[in-house]
Amino acid sequence: MIRKNTWTTYNQKREKEAFSFAEGYKKFLDQGKTERECVDQLVNMAEKEGFVELTSLLEKKKKVKKGDKIYSVWMNKSIVLFHIGEEPMENGMNILGAHIDSPRLDVKQNPLYEEGGFAYLDTHYYGGIKKYQYVAMPLALHGVVVKKDGSTVQLTVGEDEEDPVFFFSDLLIHLAQEQMTKKATEVIEGEMLDLIIGNKPLVIEKEEKEEKEDDKLTKGQRYAFREEKEEKACQSKISGAVKRGILAILKDQYGFEEEDFISAELEIVPAGPARDAGFDRSLILAYGQDDRVCAYPSAKAIFDTKDIKRTACSILVDKEEIGSVGATGMRSHFFENAVAEVMELMGDYSELRLRRCLANSCMLSSDVSSSYDPQFASAFEKKNVAYVGSGMVFNKFTGTHGKAGSNDANAEYLAHLRAIFEKEKVNFQTAELGRVDLGGGGTIAYILALYGMNVIDSGVPVLSMHAPYEATSKADLYEAYRGYIAFLKHASLRNE
C-alpha cells in the first residue's frame, strides 16, 4: 500500500493553515496542563461559539431544536458538546471522543515533610510513566486546594518566567554504580519521587536566660556542657524549620494551611511551554499531547462544522490513563445521562429512543497511536505502524497480545469511513500499536462500543508517548482536524 507524506500533498495555502492551526493548539497545551484547566478553556471556547450550558436550559425548561449548541460539564473534569442536527437523535449521532487527562505525578494527601535540610512533597504517579524520566528536570505545580469553608485556591506555580520551579533529585553518576545495574523499572522507585520544594529554614530567635555554671565542674567539663547546650539550641532552632518556612509561604502567598492538603488535587507536570521542534518547525514538542492532540481538534471540529444532518457530539473525558474509572471517567454514566437530558428537552426522550440513539451512532475514539521510531525499530512491524507526517491514524483494534481488551471495528464501518475521507481528500493511514506480543494499550473505544454503536480508534501518531515531552507533526494534527470535520458532516452508518 502507498503511504503518502502529508507535507508533499500540501500547497502553500494548506501548509500555512496547518502552521496557524498548530499555534492555537500550542496555546491550548500551555493553558491546559490538567483536566480542570482543559475544561475551563473548552467552556470559554464553547461559549464564544454560541454553546449554552445544559443546566441553564434545564432550569428554564427551554425546548431544544435543530441548530442548538449545548455543553455539559461534569465535576469540572469532563465535558460533552452537542450541535443538534436535522435528523431525530433516535437516528444516531456522530461522536468524537478524546481524553484530557495525561500521565503525571499527584501530590499525596499528607505530603509535606522535611529531611536532610530539604522540604518535600510526597507524590504518587498517575498513569503509565517511566519514572526515571522525571528526575532532575524543572517541574510545575498545578491544581486546586479546596478549603473547609468551600472556597477554592487555584494554584499554578512554575510556568511564568518569574516563578520558581520544583524537581526530583537524582543520584550523581560518580556514586551510581549500583543504580546503573538495576532494571529501568527499579532505577527510580515510586516512593523516591518526592518533590523538592525548599531548603531555607525559618528561624525565630527567642531570648533565653543565662544559667549560672556549676563551680564544682572543671574547666574542661564546663566547656563540654556549653558545647552540648549550644548544639541542642541550634538543633532546636532548625529542626523542622525548612518545613515551617514552606508553611509560612503557603499561608502568606497562597492562603492555605497544611491540613488543606487533605482536600487538594495538585498535579506535578513538566514546566514550560509547548515548542516548535526541528529546523523546519514541522513538529511540536510538549507535555500532555496524549491525548490533547486529539482533544483540541475534536473540539475545534464541532465548533467549525456547519449545516450538519446528524447531531454532532464531542466527548472530552477524564481518567482514561487509569482505566476510565470514577465519576468523571468514560465508564461513568454522565454522558448517557446528558444525552437523555438533551432528548428530553427536545420532547423525544424515552428509554427505548435513548438506546436507539446510542446504538445507531458512529464514533471516532479520538486517541493517539504510537509512531514508528527508527531508533527503536524492533518494537514495530513496519507495514502496520503509524508514521509521523503521514496523516491521521485508524487503529482497527488495540488491546494486548491476542487483541485482549480491544474494540475491533467492523469492516463495513471502515469502508464507510474510507469513502468519506477519500472524498474529502483527508490523508490517513492505518496502524497497530506495535509488534504483536510486545505489549499494547487501550482507549475509551470499547466502552462506547458497549452501546452497540460503530466505533474505531482514530487519532494522531505520537513519538515518545507518555514521556515528559512528546512529539507530534503539525501536518498530522491538521489532518485530524480536517478528518473530524469530514466525519461529523458525512458519517451516516446505522445499525439496521
XYZ file of C-alpha atoms in Angstrom:
496
model
C 0.000 0.000 0.000
C 1.129 3.537 -0.754
C 1.650 5.734 2.298
C 1.716 9.452 1.494
C 3.700 12.024 3.427
C 1.143 14.736 4.150
C 3.545 17.616 3.590
C 4.021 16.524 -0.038
C 0.268 16.852 -0.642
C 0.055 20.415 0.731
C 0.136 23.564 -1.342
C 1.380 26.794 0.208
C -2.095 27.780 1.423
C -2.764 24.453 3.143
C 0.667 24.468 4.773
C 0.032 27.948 6.144
C -3.325 26.760 7.542
C -1.628 23.827 9.263
C 1.008 26.023 10.902
C -1.657 28.525 12.008
C -3.814 25.766 13.496
C -0.803 24.487 15.445
C -0.335 27.879 17.110
C -3.814 27.672 18.638
C -3.110 24.126 19.722
C 0.146 25.083 21.450
C -1.660 27.786 23.423
C -4.260 25.196 24.424
C -1.478 22.929 25.699
C 0.210 25.729 27.642
C -3.012 26.751 29.377
C -4.346 23.229 29.858
C -1.855 21.030 31.693
C -4.588 19.440 33.831
C -8.048 18.158 33.009
C -9.624 21.017 35.011
C -7.646 23.605 33.070
C -8.655 21.958 29.789
C -12.336 22.070 30.749
C -12.038 25.769 31.677
C -10.571 26.516 28.255
C -13.142 24.402 26.430
C -16.032 26.140 28.205
C -14.637 29.543 27.208
C -14.182 28.375 23.617
C -17.676 26.847 23.514
C -19.424 29.922 24.863
C -17.688 32.105 22.280
C -19.130 29.775 19.621
C -22.660 30.147 20.994
C -22.876 26.967 23.071
C -25.195 27.117 26.086
C -24.807 25.156 29.313
C -27.225 22.246 29.681
C -28.070 23.044 33.322
C -29.276 26.524 32.393
C -31.572 25.043 29.718
C -32.942 22.552 32.250
C -33.609 25.281 34.789
C -35.528 27.314 32.214
C -37.143 24.188 30.695
C -36.190 25.609 27.327
C -37.019 23.462 24.310
C -34.044 22.341 22.227
C -34.279 22.413 18.441
C -32.218 21.905 15.298
C -29.087 24.066 15.223
C -28.846 24.499 19.004
C -25.408 24.166 20.589
C -25.158 22.748 24.090
C -22.392 21.810 26.505
C -22.440 19.886 29.761
C -19.592 19.888 32.305
C -19.231 17.090 34.838
C -17.342 17.767 38.082
C -15.088 20.284 36.307
C -13.112 17.431 34.726
C -15.146 16.221 31.749
C -17.257 17.968 29.139
C -19.716 16.947 26.405
C -20.532 19.216 23.450
C -23.655 18.819 21.283
C -24.567 20.501 17.992
C -28.145 19.455 17.211
C -28.622 18.265 13.636
C -31.553 17.994 11.253
C -32.335 14.310 11.870
C -34.031 12.971 15.018
C -31.487 11.912 17.626
C -33.042 8.449 17.558
C -31.267 8.022 14.202
C -27.925 8.306 15.980
C -25.186 10.881 16.464
C -21.707 11.351 15.062
C -19.440 11.306 18.105
C -15.829 12.301 18.663
C -14.381 11.071 21.955
C -10.993 12.029 23.399
C -9.489 12.256 26.869
C -7.948 15.298 28.537
C -6.014 13.669 31.386
C -2.335 12.856 30.906
C 0.324 10.889 32.818
C 1.781 12.914 35.683
C 2.539 12.846 39.402
C -0.080 13.700 42.019
C 0.625 15.165 45.459
C -0.471 12.878 48.300
C -2.997 13.980 50.943
C -0.391 14.117 53.733
C 2.606 15.157 51.661
C 4.738 17.786 53.398
C 7.826 16.758 55.343
C 11.435 17.769 55.970
C 14.525 15.613 55.650
C 18.209 16.480 55.412
C 17.541 20.210 55.185
C 15.028 19.913 52.315
C 11.271 20.331 52.336
C 9.478 17.735 50.228
C 6.051 16.931 48.853
C 5.365 13.202 48.740
C 3.814 12.077 45.434
C 2.043 9.206 43.712
C 2.414 8.784 39.959
C -0.698 8.748 37.737
C -0.882 6.634 34.595
C 1.907 4.825 32.819
C 5.236 6.621 33.127
C 8.904 5.737 33.048
C 9.696 7.119 36.475
C 13.361 7.754 35.749
C 12.397 10.284 33.045
C 11.032 12.734 35.604
C 14.141 13.294 37.753
C 16.469 16.306 37.515
C 14.154 18.392 35.328
C 12.117 21.556 36.010
C 8.577 20.791 37.136
C 5.497 22.900 37.791
C 2.644 22.532 40.256
C -0.945 22.872 39.003
C -4.251 22.239 40.718
C -6.783 23.258 43.317
C -6.934 23.365 47.102
C -10.496 23.278 48.436
C -10.760 24.571 51.987
C -13.293 23.542 54.642
C -15.378 26.667 54.043
C -15.842 25.619 50.407
C -13.537 28.263 48.950
C -11.061 27.132 46.302
C -7.447 28.161 45.820
C -6.251 27.689 42.246
C -2.540 27.016 42.051
C -0.203 27.319 39.076
C 3.458 27.661 40.034
C 6.374 27.087 37.696
C 5.061 28.283 34.341
C 5.810 32.009 34.448
C 9.407 33.080 33.883
C 9.409 34.706 37.319
C 8.056 31.585 39.055
C 10.190 29.095 40.939
C 10.209 25.527 39.652
C 10.466 22.226 41.517
C 12.356 18.988 40.902
C 13.080 15.400 41.878
C 16.730 14.746 42.657
C 18.866 12.031 41.079
C 21.999 10.277 42.258
C 25.261 11.703 40.947
C 26.922 9.496 38.317
C 30.080 9.218 40.446
C 28.193 7.144 43.046
C 25.722 5.402 40.742
C 27.485 2.079 40.093
C 24.773 0.076 41.863
C 21.958 2.198 40.473
C 23.150 1.721 36.885
C 22.920 -2.071 37.185
C 19.222 -2.016 38.102
C 16.310 -2.610 35.747
C 14.796 0.549 34.286
C 11.663 -0.077 36.375
C 13.762 -0.012 39.555
C 16.276 2.779 38.857
C 13.835 5.275 40.360
C 11.139 3.750 42.556
C 7.772 5.378 43.114
C 8.432 6.255 46.748
C 11.649 8.039 45.733
C 9.694 10.610 43.729
C 9.396 13.219 46.451
C 9.394 16.768 45.155
C 11.975 19.225 46.482
C 10.149 22.476 47.262
C 12.553 24.356 49.544
C 15.775 24.472 51.539
C 15.655 27.690 53.593
C 14.856 27.381 57.318
C 12.531 29.790 59.073
C 14.181 30.569 62.437
C 12.545 32.799 65.039
C 15.027 33.921 67.688
C 13.967 33.713 71.341
C 15.618 35.407 74.308
C 16.969 32.896 76.788
C 18.025 33.473 80.397
C 21.628 32.730 81.179
C 22.155 29.833 83.571
C 24.880 30.035 86.174
C 27.590 27.463 85.654
C 28.345 24.912 88.387
C 31.580 25.980 90.182
C 32.383 22.379 91.052
C 32.938 21.460 87.385
C 36.368 21.545 85.860
C 37.170 23.990 83.112
C 37.038 21.201 80.539
C 33.681 19.951 81.832
C 32.187 23.434 81.709
C 33.387 23.756 78.100
C 31.836 20.398 77.179
C 28.474 21.294 78.730
C 28.430 24.700 76.965
C 29.076 22.972 73.634
C 26.232 20.498 74.275
C 23.866 23.316 75.224
C 24.689 25.333 72.118
C 24.323 22.274 69.903
C 20.870 21.484 71.365
C 19.789 25.100 70.988
C 20.944 25.148 67.369
C 19.182 21.859 66.597
C 16.042 23.099 68.302
C 16.029 26.226 66.139
C 16.466 24.440 62.806
C 14.515 21.232 63.467
C 11.546 21.403 61.083
C 12.471 24.975 60.218
C 12.531 24.425 56.445
C 9.039 22.916 56.606
C 7.945 25.865 58.776
C 9.277 28.226 56.132
C 7.240 26.489 53.420
C 4.091 26.552 55.578
C 4.554 30.292 56.084
C 4.840 30.835 52.326
C 1.764 28.698 51.594
C -0.248 30.664 54.136
C 1.020 34.135 53.226
C 1.149 33.814 49.435
C -1.499 31.218 48.646
C -3.867 31.363 51.600
C -4.000 27.738 52.734
C -2.674 25.601 55.579
C -1.103 22.162 55.892
C -4.374 20.383 56.683
C -5.869 21.765 53.459
C -3.709 19.287 51.526
C -6.337 16.710 52.572
C -8.842 18.248 50.145
C -6.407 19.278 47.416
C -5.811 17.992 43.907
C -2.305 19.074 42.947
C -0.586 17.739 39.845
C 3.139 17.854 39.066
C 3.894 18.317 35.375
C 6.878 19.413 33.252
C 7.347 23.179 33.390
C 7.440 25.378 30.321
C 5.571 25.982 27.079
C 4.977 23.839 24.010
C 7.736 24.409 21.471
C 8.250 24.021 17.752
C 10.775 21.239 17.058
C 13.156 20.799 14.148
C 14.821 23.397 11.938
C 11.744 23.267 9.693
C 9.380 23.729 12.670
C 7.266 20.834 11.403
C 6.990 19.162 14.824
C 5.603 20.135 18.218
C 7.394 19.092 21.406
C 5.279 19.408 24.528
C 3.895 17.740 27.628
C 0.415 16.178 27.586
C -0.080 15.599 23.873
C -1.601 12.213 24.698
C -4.452 12.890 24.263
C -4.842 16.645 23.936
C -3.505 16.427 20.379
C -6.840 14.725 19.623
C -8.995 16.610 22.145
C -8.202 20.028 20.659
C -9.096 19.179 17.024
C -12.170 17.271 18.294
C -13.438 20.430 19.967
C -12.452 22.690 17.085
C -14.186 20.372 14.612
C -17.532 20.599 16.388
C -17.157 24.376 16.675
C -16.352 24.786 12.985
C -18.698 22.258 11.330
C -21.775 23.880 9.786
C -25.062 22.521 8.388
C -24.957 19.043 9.885
C -27.563 16.354 9.308
C -26.912 14.131 12.309
C -26.363 15.614 15.745
C -22.639 16.126 16.312
C -21.147 15.322 19.694
C -17.699 15.673 21.220
C -16.876 13.911 24.500
C -13.721 15.067 26.303
C -13.189 12.996 29.411
C -11.006 12.370 32.425
C -9.363 9.223 33.887
C -8.553 7.381 30.626
C -4.946 6.945 31.690
C -6.013 4.853 34.701
C -8.772 2.815 33.061
C -11.591 5.352 32.547
C -12.830 4.699 36.079
C -14.504 7.040 38.569
C -17.324 9.536 38.238
C -15.506 11.576 35.574
C -14.222 8.641 33.515
C -15.926 7.204 30.457
C -17.264 4.244 32.443
C -19.429 6.682 34.385
C -22.963 7.335 33.084
C -22.586 11.119 32.821
C -22.501 11.007 29.002
C -25.569 8.789 28.727
C -27.382 10.998 31.239
C -26.524 14.152 29.272
C -27.864 12.605 26.052
C -31.088 11.684 27.870
C -31.486 15.247 29.183
C -30.983 16.721 25.708
C -33.540 14.322 24.211
C -35.990 15.232 26.978
C -35.627 18.935 26.145
C -36.322 18.061 22.504
C -39.502 16.219 23.535
C -38.077 12.959 22.167
C -36.979 11.097 25.279
C -37.885 7.564 26.127
C -35.616 4.778 27.319
C -36.061 2.969 24.001
C -35.284 6.071 21.927
C -32.180 6.727 24.022
C -30.986 3.168 23.376
C -31.657 3.539 19.656
C -29.813 6.875 19.582
C -26.698 5.345 21.128
C -26.802 2.122 19.111
C -27.250 3.990 15.810
C -24.370 6.384 16.485
C -20.992 6.430 14.781
C -17.926 7.239 16.823
C -14.286 8.058 16.330
C -12.442 7.304 19.551
C -10.023 10.168 19.100
C -6.904 8.843 20.744
C -3.251 8.824 19.815
C -1.317 5.982 18.235
C 2.323 5.039 18.580
C 4.540 6.157 15.726
C 7.442 4.393 14.085
C 10.734 5.327 15.740
C 13.838 4.293 13.748
C 15.865 4.282 16.991
C 13.619 1.516 18.361
C 12.686 -0.180 15.097
C 12.447 -3.649 16.615
C 9.354 -2.624 18.617
C 7.299 -2.140 15.442
C 6.143 -4.030 12.386
C 6.912 -1.544 9.622
C 3.937 -2.267 7.355
C 1.392 -1.815 10.159
C 2.580 1.135 12.178
C 1.833 4.853 12.001
C 4.460 7.224 10.654
C 4.822 10.822 11.840
C 3.848 13.135 8.996
C 1.704 10.598 7.137
C -1.692 11.782 8.337
C -4.235 10.817 10.951
C -4.384 7.169 12.013
C -7.067 4.485 12.131
C -6.414 1.688 14.617
C -8.934 -1.029 13.742
C -8.133 -2.614 17.086
C -5.921 -2.012 20.119
C -5.555 -4.294 23.156
C -2.709 -6.625 24.053
C -1.423 -9.961 22.728
C -4.477 -11.628 21.101
C -6.374 -8.294 20.867
C -7.379 -8.711 24.536
C -9.431 -5.797 25.846
C -9.796 -4.145 22.453
C -12.598 -2.759 20.357
C -12.275 -4.359 16.918
C -14.103 -2.186 14.382
C -16.295 -3.760 11.705
C -15.087 -3.871 8.092
C -18.321 -2.178 6.945
C -17.614 0.801 9.194
C -14.034 1.115 7.977
C -15.256 1.052 4.365
C -17.781 3.782 5.177
C -15.041 5.960 6.698
C -12.609 5.314 3.833
C -15.176 6.613 1.373
C -15.737 9.789 3.430
C -12.050 10.569 3.912
C -11.088 9.887 0.317
C -13.936 12.085 -0.889
C -12.727 14.947 1.361
C -9.075 14.266 0.436
C -8.031 13.694 4.066
C -4.680 11.928 4.312
C -4.942 8.926 6.633
C -3.071 5.743 7.483
C -3.841 2.522 9.327
C -1.775 1.053 12.134
C -1.394 -1.242 15.099
C 0.159 -0.040 18.335
C 3.333 -2.102 17.986
C 4.757 -5.535 17.307
C 2.460 -8.450 18.194
C 3.080 -9.871 21.702
C 5.352 -6.974 22.691
C 2.785 -5.046 24.725
C -0.253 -2.949 23.909
C -2.767 -0.497 25.237
C -6.380 0.627 25.151
C -8.668 3.626 24.796
C -12.275 4.548 25.567
C -13.440 2.864 22.337
C -14.566 -0.414 23.911
C -16.711 1.435 26.481
C -18.779 3.265 23.853
C -18.976 0.042 21.829
C -20.976 -1.438 24.724
C -23.950 0.585 23.432
C -23.698 -1.285 20.135
C -22.523 1.718 18.130
C -19.827 1.615 15.456
C -16.526 2.723 16.992
C -12.954 2.913 15.773
C -9.813 4.484 17.228
C -8.691 7.426 15.145
C -6.093 9.991 16.115
C -2.585 11.356 15.724
C 0.725 9.431 15.851
C 2.922 10.438 18.794
C 6.667 9.969 19.201
C 7.908 9.270 22.758
C 4.367 8.717 24.035
C 3.956 9.172 27.820
C 7.378 10.796 28.151
C 7.522 14.200 29.857
C 7.794 15.732 26.377
C 6.050 14.091 23.412
C 6.437 14.925 19.716
C 3.746 15.269 17.034
C 3.554 16.556 13.469
C 1.685 19.745 12.655
C 0.503 18.083 9.444
C -0.954 15.097 11.316
C -2.679 17.453 13.758
C -4.279 19.410 10.935
C -5.329 16.273 9.045
C -7.021 15.031 12.236
C -8.965 18.305 12.403
C -9.952 18.030 8.728
C -10.846 14.381 9.171
C -13.001 15.049 12.214
C -14.955 17.712 10.318
C -15.483 15.308 7.398
C -16.711 12.654 9.840
C -19.172 14.974 11.608
C -20.613 16.114 8.278
C -20.859 12.838 6.398
C -20.910 9.771 8.671
C -24.326 8.123 8.386
C -23.967 4.377 9.011
C -26.794 2.926 11.106
C -27.258 -0.474 12.671
C -30.286 -1.821 10.812
